[in-house]
CSV table of C-alpha atoms in Angstrom, one decimal:
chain,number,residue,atom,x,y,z
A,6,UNK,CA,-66.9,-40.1,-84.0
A,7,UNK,CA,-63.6,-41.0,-82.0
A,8,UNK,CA,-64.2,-44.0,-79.5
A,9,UNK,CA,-63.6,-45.4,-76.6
A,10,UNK,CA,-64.4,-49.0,-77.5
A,11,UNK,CA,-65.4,-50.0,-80.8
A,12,UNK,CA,-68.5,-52.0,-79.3
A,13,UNK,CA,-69.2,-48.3,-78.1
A,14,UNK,CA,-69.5,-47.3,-81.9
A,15,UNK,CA,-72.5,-44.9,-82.4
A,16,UNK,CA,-73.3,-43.8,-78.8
A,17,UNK,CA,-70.1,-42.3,-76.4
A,18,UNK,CA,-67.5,-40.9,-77.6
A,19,UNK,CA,-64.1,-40.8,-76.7
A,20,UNK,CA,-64.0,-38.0,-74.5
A,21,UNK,CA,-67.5,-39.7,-72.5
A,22,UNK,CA,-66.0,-42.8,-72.8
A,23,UNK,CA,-62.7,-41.2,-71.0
A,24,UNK,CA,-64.7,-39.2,-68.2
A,25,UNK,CA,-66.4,-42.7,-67.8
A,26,UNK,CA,-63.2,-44.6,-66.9
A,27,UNK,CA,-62.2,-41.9,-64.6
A,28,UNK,CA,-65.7,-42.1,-62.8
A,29,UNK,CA,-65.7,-45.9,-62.6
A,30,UNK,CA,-61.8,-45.4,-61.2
A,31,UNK,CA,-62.6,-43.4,-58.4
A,32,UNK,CA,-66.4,-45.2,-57.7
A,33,UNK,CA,-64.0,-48.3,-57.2
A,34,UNK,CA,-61.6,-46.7,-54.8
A,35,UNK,CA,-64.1,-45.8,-52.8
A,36,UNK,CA,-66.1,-48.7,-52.7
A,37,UNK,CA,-63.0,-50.8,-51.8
A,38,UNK,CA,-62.6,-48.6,-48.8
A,39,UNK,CA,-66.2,-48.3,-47.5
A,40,UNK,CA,-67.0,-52.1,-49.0
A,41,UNK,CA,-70.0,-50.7,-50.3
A,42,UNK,CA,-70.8,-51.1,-53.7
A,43,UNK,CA,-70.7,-47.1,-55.4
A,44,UNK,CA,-72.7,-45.7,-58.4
A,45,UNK,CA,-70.6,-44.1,-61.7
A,46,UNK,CA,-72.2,-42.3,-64.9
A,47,UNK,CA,-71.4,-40.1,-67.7
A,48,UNK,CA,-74.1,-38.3,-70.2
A,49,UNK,CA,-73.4,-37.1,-73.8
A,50,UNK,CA,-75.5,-35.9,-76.3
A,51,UNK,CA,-76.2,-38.1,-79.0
A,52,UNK,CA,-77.8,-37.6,-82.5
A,53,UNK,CA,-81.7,-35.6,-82.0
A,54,UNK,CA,-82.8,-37.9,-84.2
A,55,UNK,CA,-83.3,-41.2,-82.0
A,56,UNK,CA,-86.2,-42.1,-80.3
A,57,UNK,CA,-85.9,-43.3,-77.0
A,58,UNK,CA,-88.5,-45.0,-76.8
A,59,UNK,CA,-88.1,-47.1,-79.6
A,60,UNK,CA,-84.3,-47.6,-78.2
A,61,UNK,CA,-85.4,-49.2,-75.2
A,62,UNK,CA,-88.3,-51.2,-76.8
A,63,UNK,CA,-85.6,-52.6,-79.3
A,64,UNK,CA,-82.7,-53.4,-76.9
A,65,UNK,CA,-84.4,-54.4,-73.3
A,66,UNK,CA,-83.3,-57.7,-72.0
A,67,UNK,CA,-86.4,-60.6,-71.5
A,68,UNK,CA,-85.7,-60.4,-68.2
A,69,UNK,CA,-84.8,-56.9,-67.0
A,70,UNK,CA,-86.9,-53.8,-65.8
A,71,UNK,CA,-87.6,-51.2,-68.8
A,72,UNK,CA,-89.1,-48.0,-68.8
A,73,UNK,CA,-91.0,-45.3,-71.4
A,74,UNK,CA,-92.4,-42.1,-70.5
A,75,UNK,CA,-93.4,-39.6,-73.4
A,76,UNK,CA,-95.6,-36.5,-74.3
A,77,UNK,CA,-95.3,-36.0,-78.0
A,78,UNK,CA,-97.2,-32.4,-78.0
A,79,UNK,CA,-94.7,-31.5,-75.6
A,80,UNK,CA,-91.6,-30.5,-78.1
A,81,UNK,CA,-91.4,-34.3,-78.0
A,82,UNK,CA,-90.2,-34.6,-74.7
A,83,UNK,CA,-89.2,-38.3,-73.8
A,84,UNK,CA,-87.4,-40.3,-71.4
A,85,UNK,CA,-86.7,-44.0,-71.4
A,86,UNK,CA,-84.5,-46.8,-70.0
A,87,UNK,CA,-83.2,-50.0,-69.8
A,88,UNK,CA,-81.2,-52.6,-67.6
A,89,UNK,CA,-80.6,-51.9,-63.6
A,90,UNK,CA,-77.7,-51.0,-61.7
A,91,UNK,CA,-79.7,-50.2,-58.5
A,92,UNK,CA,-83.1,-51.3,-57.5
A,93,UNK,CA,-84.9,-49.4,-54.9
A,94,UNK,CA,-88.1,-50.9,-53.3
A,95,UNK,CA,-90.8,-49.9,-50.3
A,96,UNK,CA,-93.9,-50.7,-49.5
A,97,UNK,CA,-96.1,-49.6,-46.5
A,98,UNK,CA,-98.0,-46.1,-45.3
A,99,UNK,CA,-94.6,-44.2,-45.6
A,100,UNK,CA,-93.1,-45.7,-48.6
A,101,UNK,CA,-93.1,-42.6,-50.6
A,102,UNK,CA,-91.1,-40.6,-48.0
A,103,UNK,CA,-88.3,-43.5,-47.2
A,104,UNK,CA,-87.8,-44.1,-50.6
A,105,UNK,CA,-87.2,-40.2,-51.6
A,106,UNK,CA,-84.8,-40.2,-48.7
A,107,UNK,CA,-83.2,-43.6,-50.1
A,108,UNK,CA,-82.9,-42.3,-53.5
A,109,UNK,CA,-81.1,-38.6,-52.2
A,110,UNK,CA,-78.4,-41.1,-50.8
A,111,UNK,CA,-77.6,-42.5,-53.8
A,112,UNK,CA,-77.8,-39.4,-56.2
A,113,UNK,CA,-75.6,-37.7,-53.9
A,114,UNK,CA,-72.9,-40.2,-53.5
A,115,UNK,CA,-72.9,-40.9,-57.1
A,116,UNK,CA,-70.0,-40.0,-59.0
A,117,UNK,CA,-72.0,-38.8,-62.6
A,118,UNK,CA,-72.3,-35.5,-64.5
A,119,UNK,CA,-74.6,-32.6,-63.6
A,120,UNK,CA,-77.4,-32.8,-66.5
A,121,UNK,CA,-77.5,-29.6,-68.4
A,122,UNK,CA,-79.8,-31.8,-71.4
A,123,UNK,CA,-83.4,-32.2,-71.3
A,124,UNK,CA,-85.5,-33.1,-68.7
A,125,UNK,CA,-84.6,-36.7,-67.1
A,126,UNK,CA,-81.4,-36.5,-68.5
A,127,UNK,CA,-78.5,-37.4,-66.6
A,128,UNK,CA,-77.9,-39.4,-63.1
A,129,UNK,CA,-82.1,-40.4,-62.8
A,130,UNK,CA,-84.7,-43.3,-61.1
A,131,UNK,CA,-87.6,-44.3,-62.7
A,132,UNK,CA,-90.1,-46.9,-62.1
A,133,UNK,CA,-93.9,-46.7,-60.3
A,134,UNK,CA,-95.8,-46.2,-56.8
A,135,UNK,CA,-99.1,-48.8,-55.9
A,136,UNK,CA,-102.4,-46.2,-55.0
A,137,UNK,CA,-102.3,-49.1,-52.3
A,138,UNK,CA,-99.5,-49.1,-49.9
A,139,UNK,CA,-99.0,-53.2,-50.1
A,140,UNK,CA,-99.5,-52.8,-54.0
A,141,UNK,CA,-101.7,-54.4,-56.0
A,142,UNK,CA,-103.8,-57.6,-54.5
A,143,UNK,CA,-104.5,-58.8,-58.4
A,144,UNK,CA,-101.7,-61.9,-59.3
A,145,UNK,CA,-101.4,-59.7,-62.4
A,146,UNK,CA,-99.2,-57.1,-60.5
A,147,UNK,CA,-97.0,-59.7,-59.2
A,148,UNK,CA,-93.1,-58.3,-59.7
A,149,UNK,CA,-94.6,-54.7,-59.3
A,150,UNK,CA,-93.8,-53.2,-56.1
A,151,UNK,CA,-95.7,-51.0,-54.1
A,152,UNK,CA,-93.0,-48.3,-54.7
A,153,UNK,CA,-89.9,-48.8,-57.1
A,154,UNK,CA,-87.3,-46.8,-58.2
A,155,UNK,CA,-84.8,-48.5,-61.0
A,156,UNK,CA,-81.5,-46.7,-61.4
A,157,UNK,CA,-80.7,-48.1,-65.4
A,158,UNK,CA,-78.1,-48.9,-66.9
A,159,UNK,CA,-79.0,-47.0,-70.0
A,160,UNK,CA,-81.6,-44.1,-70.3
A,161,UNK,CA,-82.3,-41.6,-73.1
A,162,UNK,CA,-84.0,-38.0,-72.7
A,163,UNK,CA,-85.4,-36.1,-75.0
A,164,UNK,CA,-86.7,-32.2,-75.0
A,165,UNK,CA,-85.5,-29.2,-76.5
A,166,UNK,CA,-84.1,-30.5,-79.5
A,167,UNK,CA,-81.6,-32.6,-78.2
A,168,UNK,CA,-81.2,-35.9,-77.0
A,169,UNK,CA,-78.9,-37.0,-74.3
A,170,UNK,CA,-77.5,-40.6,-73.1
A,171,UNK,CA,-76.9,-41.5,-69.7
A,172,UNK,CA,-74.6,-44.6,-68.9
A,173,UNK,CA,-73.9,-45.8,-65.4
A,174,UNK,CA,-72.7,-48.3,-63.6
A,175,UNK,CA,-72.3,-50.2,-60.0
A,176,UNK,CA,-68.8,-50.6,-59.0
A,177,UNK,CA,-68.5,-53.3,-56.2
A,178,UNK,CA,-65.4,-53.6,-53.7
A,179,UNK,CA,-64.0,-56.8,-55.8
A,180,UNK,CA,-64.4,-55.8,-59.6
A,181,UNK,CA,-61.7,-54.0,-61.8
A,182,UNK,CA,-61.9,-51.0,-64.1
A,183,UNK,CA,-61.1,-53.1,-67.1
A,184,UNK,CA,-64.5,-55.3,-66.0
A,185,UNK,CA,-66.5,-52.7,-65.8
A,186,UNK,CA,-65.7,-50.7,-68.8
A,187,UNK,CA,-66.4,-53.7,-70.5
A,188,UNK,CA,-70.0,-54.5,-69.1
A,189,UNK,CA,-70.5,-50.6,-70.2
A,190,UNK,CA,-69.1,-51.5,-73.4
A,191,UNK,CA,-70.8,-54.2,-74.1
A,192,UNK,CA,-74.5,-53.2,-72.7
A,193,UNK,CA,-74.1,-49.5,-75.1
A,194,UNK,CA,-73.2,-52.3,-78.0
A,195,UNK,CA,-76.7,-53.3,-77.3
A,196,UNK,CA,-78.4,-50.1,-78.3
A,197,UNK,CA,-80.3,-50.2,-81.2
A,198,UNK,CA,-82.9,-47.6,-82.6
A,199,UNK,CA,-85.5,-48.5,-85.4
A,200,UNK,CA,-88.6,-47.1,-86.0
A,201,UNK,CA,-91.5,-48.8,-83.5
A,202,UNK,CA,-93.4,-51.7,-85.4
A,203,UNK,CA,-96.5,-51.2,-86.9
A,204,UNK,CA,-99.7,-52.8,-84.9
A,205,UNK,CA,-100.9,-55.5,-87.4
A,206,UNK,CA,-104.4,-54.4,-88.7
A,207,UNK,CA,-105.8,-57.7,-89.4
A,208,UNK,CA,-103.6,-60.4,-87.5
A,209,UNK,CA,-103.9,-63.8,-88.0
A,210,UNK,CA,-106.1,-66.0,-85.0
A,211,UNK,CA,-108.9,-64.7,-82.9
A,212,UNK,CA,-109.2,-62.2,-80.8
A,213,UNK,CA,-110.8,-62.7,-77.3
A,214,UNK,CA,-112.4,-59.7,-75.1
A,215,UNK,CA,-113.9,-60.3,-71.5
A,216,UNK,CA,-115.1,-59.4,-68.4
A,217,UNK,CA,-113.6,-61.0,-65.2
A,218,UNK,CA,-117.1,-59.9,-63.8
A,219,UNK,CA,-120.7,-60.1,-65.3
A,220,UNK,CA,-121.9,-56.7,-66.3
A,221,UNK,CA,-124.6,-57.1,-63.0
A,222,UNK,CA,-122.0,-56.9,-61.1
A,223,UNK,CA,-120.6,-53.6,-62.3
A,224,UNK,CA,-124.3,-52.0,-62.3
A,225,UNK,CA,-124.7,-53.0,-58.8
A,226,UNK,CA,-121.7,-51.1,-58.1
A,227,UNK,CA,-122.8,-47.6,-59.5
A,228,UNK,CA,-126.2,-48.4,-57.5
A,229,UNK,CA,-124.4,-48.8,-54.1
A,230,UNK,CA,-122.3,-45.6,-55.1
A,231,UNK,CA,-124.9,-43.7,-55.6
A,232,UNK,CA,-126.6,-44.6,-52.4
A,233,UNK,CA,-123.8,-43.4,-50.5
A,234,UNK,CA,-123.7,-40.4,-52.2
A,235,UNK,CA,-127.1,-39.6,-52.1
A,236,UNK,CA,-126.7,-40.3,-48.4
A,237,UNK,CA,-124.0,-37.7,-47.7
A,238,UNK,CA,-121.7,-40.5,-47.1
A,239,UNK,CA,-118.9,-39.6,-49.9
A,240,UNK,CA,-118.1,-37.4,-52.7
A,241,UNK,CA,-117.7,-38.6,-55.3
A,242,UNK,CA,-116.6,-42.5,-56.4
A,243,UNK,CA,-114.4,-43.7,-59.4
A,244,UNK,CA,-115.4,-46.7,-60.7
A,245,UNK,CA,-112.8,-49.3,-62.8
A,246,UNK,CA,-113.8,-52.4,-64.5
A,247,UNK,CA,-111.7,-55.2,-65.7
A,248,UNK,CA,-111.4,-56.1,-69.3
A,249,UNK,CA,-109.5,-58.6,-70.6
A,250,UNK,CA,-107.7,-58.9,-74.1
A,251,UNK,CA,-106.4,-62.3,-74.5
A,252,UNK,CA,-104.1,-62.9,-78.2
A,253,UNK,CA,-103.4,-65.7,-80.1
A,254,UNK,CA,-99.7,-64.4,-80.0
A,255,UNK,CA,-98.2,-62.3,-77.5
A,256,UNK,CA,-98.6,-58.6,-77.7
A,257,UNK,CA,-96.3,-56.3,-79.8
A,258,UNK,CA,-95.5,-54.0,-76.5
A,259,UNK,CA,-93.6,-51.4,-79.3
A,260,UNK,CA,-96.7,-51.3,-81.6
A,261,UNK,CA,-98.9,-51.6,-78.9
A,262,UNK,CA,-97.0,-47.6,-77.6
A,263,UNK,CA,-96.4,-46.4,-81.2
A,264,UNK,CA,-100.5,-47.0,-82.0
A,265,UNK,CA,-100.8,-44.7,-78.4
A,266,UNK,CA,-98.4,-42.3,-79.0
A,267,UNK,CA,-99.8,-41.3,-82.5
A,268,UNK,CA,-103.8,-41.5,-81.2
A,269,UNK,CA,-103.1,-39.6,-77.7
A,270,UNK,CA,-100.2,-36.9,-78.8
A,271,UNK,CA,-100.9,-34.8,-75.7
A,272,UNK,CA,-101.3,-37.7,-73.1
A,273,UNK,CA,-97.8,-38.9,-70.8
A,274,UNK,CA,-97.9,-42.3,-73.0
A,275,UNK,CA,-95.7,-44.6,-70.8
A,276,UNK,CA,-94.7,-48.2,-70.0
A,277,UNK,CA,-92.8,-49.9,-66.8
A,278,UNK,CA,-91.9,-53.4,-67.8
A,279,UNK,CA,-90.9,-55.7,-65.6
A,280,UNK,CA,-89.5,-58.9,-66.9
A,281,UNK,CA,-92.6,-59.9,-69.3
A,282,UNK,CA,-94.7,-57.7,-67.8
A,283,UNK,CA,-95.5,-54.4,-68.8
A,284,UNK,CA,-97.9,-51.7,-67.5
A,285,UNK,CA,-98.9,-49.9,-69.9
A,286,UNK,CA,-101.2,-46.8,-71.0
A,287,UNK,CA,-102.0,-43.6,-72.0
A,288,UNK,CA,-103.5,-41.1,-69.4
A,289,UNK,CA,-103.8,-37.2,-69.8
A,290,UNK,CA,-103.8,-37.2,-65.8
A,291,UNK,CA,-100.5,-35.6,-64.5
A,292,UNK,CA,-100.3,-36.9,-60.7
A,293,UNK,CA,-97.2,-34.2,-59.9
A,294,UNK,CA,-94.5,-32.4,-61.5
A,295,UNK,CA,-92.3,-31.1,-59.2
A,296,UNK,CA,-89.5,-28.4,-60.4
A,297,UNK,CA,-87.2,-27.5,-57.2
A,298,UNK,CA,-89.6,-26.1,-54.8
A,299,UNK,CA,-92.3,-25.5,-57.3
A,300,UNK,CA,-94.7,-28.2,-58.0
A,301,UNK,CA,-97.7,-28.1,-60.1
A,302,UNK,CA,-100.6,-30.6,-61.0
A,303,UNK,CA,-103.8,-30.7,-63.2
A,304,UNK,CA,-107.4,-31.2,-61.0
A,305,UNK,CA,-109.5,-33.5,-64.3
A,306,UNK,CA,-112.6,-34.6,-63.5
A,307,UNK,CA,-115.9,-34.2,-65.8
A,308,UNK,CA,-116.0,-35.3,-69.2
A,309,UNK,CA,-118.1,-35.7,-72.4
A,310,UNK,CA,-117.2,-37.2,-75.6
A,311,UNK,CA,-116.3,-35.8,-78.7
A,312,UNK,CA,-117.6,-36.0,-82.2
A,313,UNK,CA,-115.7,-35.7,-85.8
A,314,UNK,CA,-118.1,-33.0,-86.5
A,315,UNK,CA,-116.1,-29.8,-85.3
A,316,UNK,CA,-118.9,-27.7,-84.6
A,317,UNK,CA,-120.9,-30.3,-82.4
A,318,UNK,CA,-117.5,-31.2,-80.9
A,319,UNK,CA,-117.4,-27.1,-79.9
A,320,UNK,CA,-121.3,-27.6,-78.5
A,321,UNK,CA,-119.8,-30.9,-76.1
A,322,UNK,CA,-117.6,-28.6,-74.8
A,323,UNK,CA,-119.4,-25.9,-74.2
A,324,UNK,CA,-122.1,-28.0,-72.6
A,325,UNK,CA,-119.2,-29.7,-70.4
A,326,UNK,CA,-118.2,-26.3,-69.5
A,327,UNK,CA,-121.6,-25.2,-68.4
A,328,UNK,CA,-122.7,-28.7,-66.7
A,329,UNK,CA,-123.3,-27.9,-63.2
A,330,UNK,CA,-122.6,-31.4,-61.8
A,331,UNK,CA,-119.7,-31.7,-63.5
A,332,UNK,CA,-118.1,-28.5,-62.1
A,333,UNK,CA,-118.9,-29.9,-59.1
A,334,UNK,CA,-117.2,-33.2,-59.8
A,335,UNK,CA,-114.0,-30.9,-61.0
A,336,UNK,CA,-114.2,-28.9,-57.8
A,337,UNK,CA,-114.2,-31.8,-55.6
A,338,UNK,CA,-110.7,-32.9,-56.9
A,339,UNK,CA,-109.2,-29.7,-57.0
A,340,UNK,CA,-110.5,-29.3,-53.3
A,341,UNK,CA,-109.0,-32.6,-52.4
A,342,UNK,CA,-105.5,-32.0,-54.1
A,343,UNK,CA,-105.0,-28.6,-52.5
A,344,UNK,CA,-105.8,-30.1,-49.3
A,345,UNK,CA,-103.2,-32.4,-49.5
A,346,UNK,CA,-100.4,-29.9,-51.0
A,347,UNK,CA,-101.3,-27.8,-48.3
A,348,UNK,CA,-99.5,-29.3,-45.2
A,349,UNK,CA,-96.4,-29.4,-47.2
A,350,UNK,CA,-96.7,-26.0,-49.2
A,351,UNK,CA,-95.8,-22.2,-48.8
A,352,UNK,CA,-99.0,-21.7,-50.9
A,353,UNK,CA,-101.6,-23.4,-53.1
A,354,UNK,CA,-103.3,-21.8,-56.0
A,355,UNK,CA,-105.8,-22.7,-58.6
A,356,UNK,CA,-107.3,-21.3,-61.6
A,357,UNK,CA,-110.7,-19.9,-61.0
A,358,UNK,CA,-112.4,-21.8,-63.7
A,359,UNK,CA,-111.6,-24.6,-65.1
A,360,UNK,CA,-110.7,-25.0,-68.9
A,361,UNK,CA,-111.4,-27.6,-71.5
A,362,UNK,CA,-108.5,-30.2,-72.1
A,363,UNK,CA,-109.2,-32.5,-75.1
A,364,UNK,CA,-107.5,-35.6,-76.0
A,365,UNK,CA,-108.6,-38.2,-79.0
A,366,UNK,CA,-111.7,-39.2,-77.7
A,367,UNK,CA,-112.7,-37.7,-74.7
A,368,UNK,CA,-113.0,-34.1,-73.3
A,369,UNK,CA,-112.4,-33.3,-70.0
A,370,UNK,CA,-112.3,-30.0,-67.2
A,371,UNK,CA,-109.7,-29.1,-66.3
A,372,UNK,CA,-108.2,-26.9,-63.6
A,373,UNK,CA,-104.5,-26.6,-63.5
A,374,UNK,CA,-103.1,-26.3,-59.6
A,375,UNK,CA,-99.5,-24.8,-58.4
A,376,UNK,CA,-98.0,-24.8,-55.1
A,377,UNK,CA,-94.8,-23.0,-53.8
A,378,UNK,CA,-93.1,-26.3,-51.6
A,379,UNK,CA,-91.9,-25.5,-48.4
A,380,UNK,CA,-88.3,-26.5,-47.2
């Protein structure tokens, strides 16, 4: 493959690597007359084979934001990132709204290709929204915003049998094309792509497992939940408790995904690191996907567990199915999510009955939910 740069070797070639210096050219131009600094990118396919996830486990910075977001039963589909170039932050009632706005300014100024790849290919923001608008109160949140959007340096997508690389970078009134080729250059250098680690399966040292709070505590939480229930006063309540895992040696974040990936194949597995933090899970809960004016969600509520036996396994689900509260528990959020896609929606539709989605230990309802957006 022809090249740019050597230190480029592997990733862009030369004709990216050419489109690139044109882009960064006329960024700079522009942000020498505005004195504002201006956003460049190219995107290439690169070989279908790499992971991007273990790209950006393997070649994040200590200190940098990171990102992963995969769904393996979905032909594979991937994205994942590394490195800034713009950060985006808001917090607050309206946070979502301002920082959509925010983030249309920049994609629309920015001089990148138009992504014909995979989804999250090309020109993208990633990062994480708090439930709470001021984020999280726990000190174990601190560096994570109440809404953050992280324009990377590098990010990888992956669907439909391709994978494509997105390069970008922030040209400021006072650098040179030469400088920033070579920060490019040099970041793409980075890149590497092994197979994620292996979790260790008897590791050496001790193992700790606790409970900020006493198990009292927890019980007397369902009690007051029920209460209110019982008194008309809400719903229906999720309850979370806090378990900690505390390691003789710091946690392997790439074995940590690889072990979730391979046990929850049809979950979104994902991580948003920031510096050495990293949030991560695995959750078959889909919050939004939104596809030009045509969004679509999953109401799950209700669950039962499963069983290696197949045929029991069918019987849990066929009890779940029939379980009266927990169609009611299912209804509730479908209600709840249609009433809030409704203000903002042509229509909202749901399925009539909900269905059975099973994941690798759990089975839950539910009931998928589109809406047409309106303009």
């Amino acid at each position: 493959m022809a090249l740019g740069l050597s230190s480029a070797e592997g990733w862009l070639d030369a004709r990216s690597f050419a489109r690139l210096e044109r882009r960064v050219g006329d960024a700079l131009r522009r942000a020498r007359a505005v004195g504002v600094p201006q956003l460049a990118g190219v995107t290439c396919d690169v070989d279908p084979g790499v992971d991007p996830t273990a790209v950006a486990v393997s070649s994040r910075r200590g200190d940098e934001e990171w990102f992963c977001l995969e769904q393996p039963d979905r032909e594979g589909y991937a994205v994942a990132a590394v490195g800034s170039v713009r950060v985006l932050e808001e917090d607050g009632p309206h946070r979502f709204g301002v920082l959509a706005r925010r983030w249309s300014g920049v994609a629309a100024g920015a001089f990148a290709d138009a992504s014909d790849g995979p989804p999250g290919s090309g020109l993208v923001a990633l990062g994480g929204f708090a439930f709470a608008p001021d984020g999280g109160g726990s000190p174990r949140w601190h560096g994570f915003a109440p809404a953050s959007l992280v324009v990377p340096e590098v990010s990888l997508a992956r669907g439909r049998g391709r994978v494509s690389l997105t390069v970008n970078a922030e040209a400021a009134p006072d650098d040179t094309v030469e400088d920033l080729l070579a920060r490019v250059s040099a970041r793409v250098a980075e890149l590497r792509s092994p197979a994620l680690p292996l979790l260790d399966p008897a590791p050496a040292g001790e193992y700790r497992v606790v409970s900020p709070m006493p198990p009292s505590h927890y019980e007397e939480a369902v009690a007051r939940a029920v209460e209110r229930i019982r008194a008309g006063e809400l719903e229906k309540i999720v309850l979370a408790r806090d378990v900690e895992v505390h390691a003789p040696v710091d946690h392997d974040l790439g074995a940590v995904l690889g072990l979730l990936r391979e046990a929850f194949p049809s979950c979104y597995v994902f991580a948003v690191g920031r510096g050495d933090a990293a949030f991560i899970a695995a959750s078959p809960e889909l919050l939004v996907r939104r596809d030009g004016a045509r969004a679509s969600t999953v109401g799950l509520a209700g669950s039962s567990r499963r069983s290696a036996d197949p045929a029991i396994d069918e019987h849990l689900g066929e009890q779940l199915l029939q379980s009266e509260k927990d169609r009611e528990e299912n209804a509730i959020v479908v209600r709840r999510i249609a009433r809030a896609l409704r203000p903002v929606s042509v229509w909202v539709t749901a399925a009539p009955e909900p269905s059975l989605v099973r994941v690798a230990n759990i089975i839950h309802l539910g009931t998928p939910i589109r809406a047409q957006l309106a303009a």
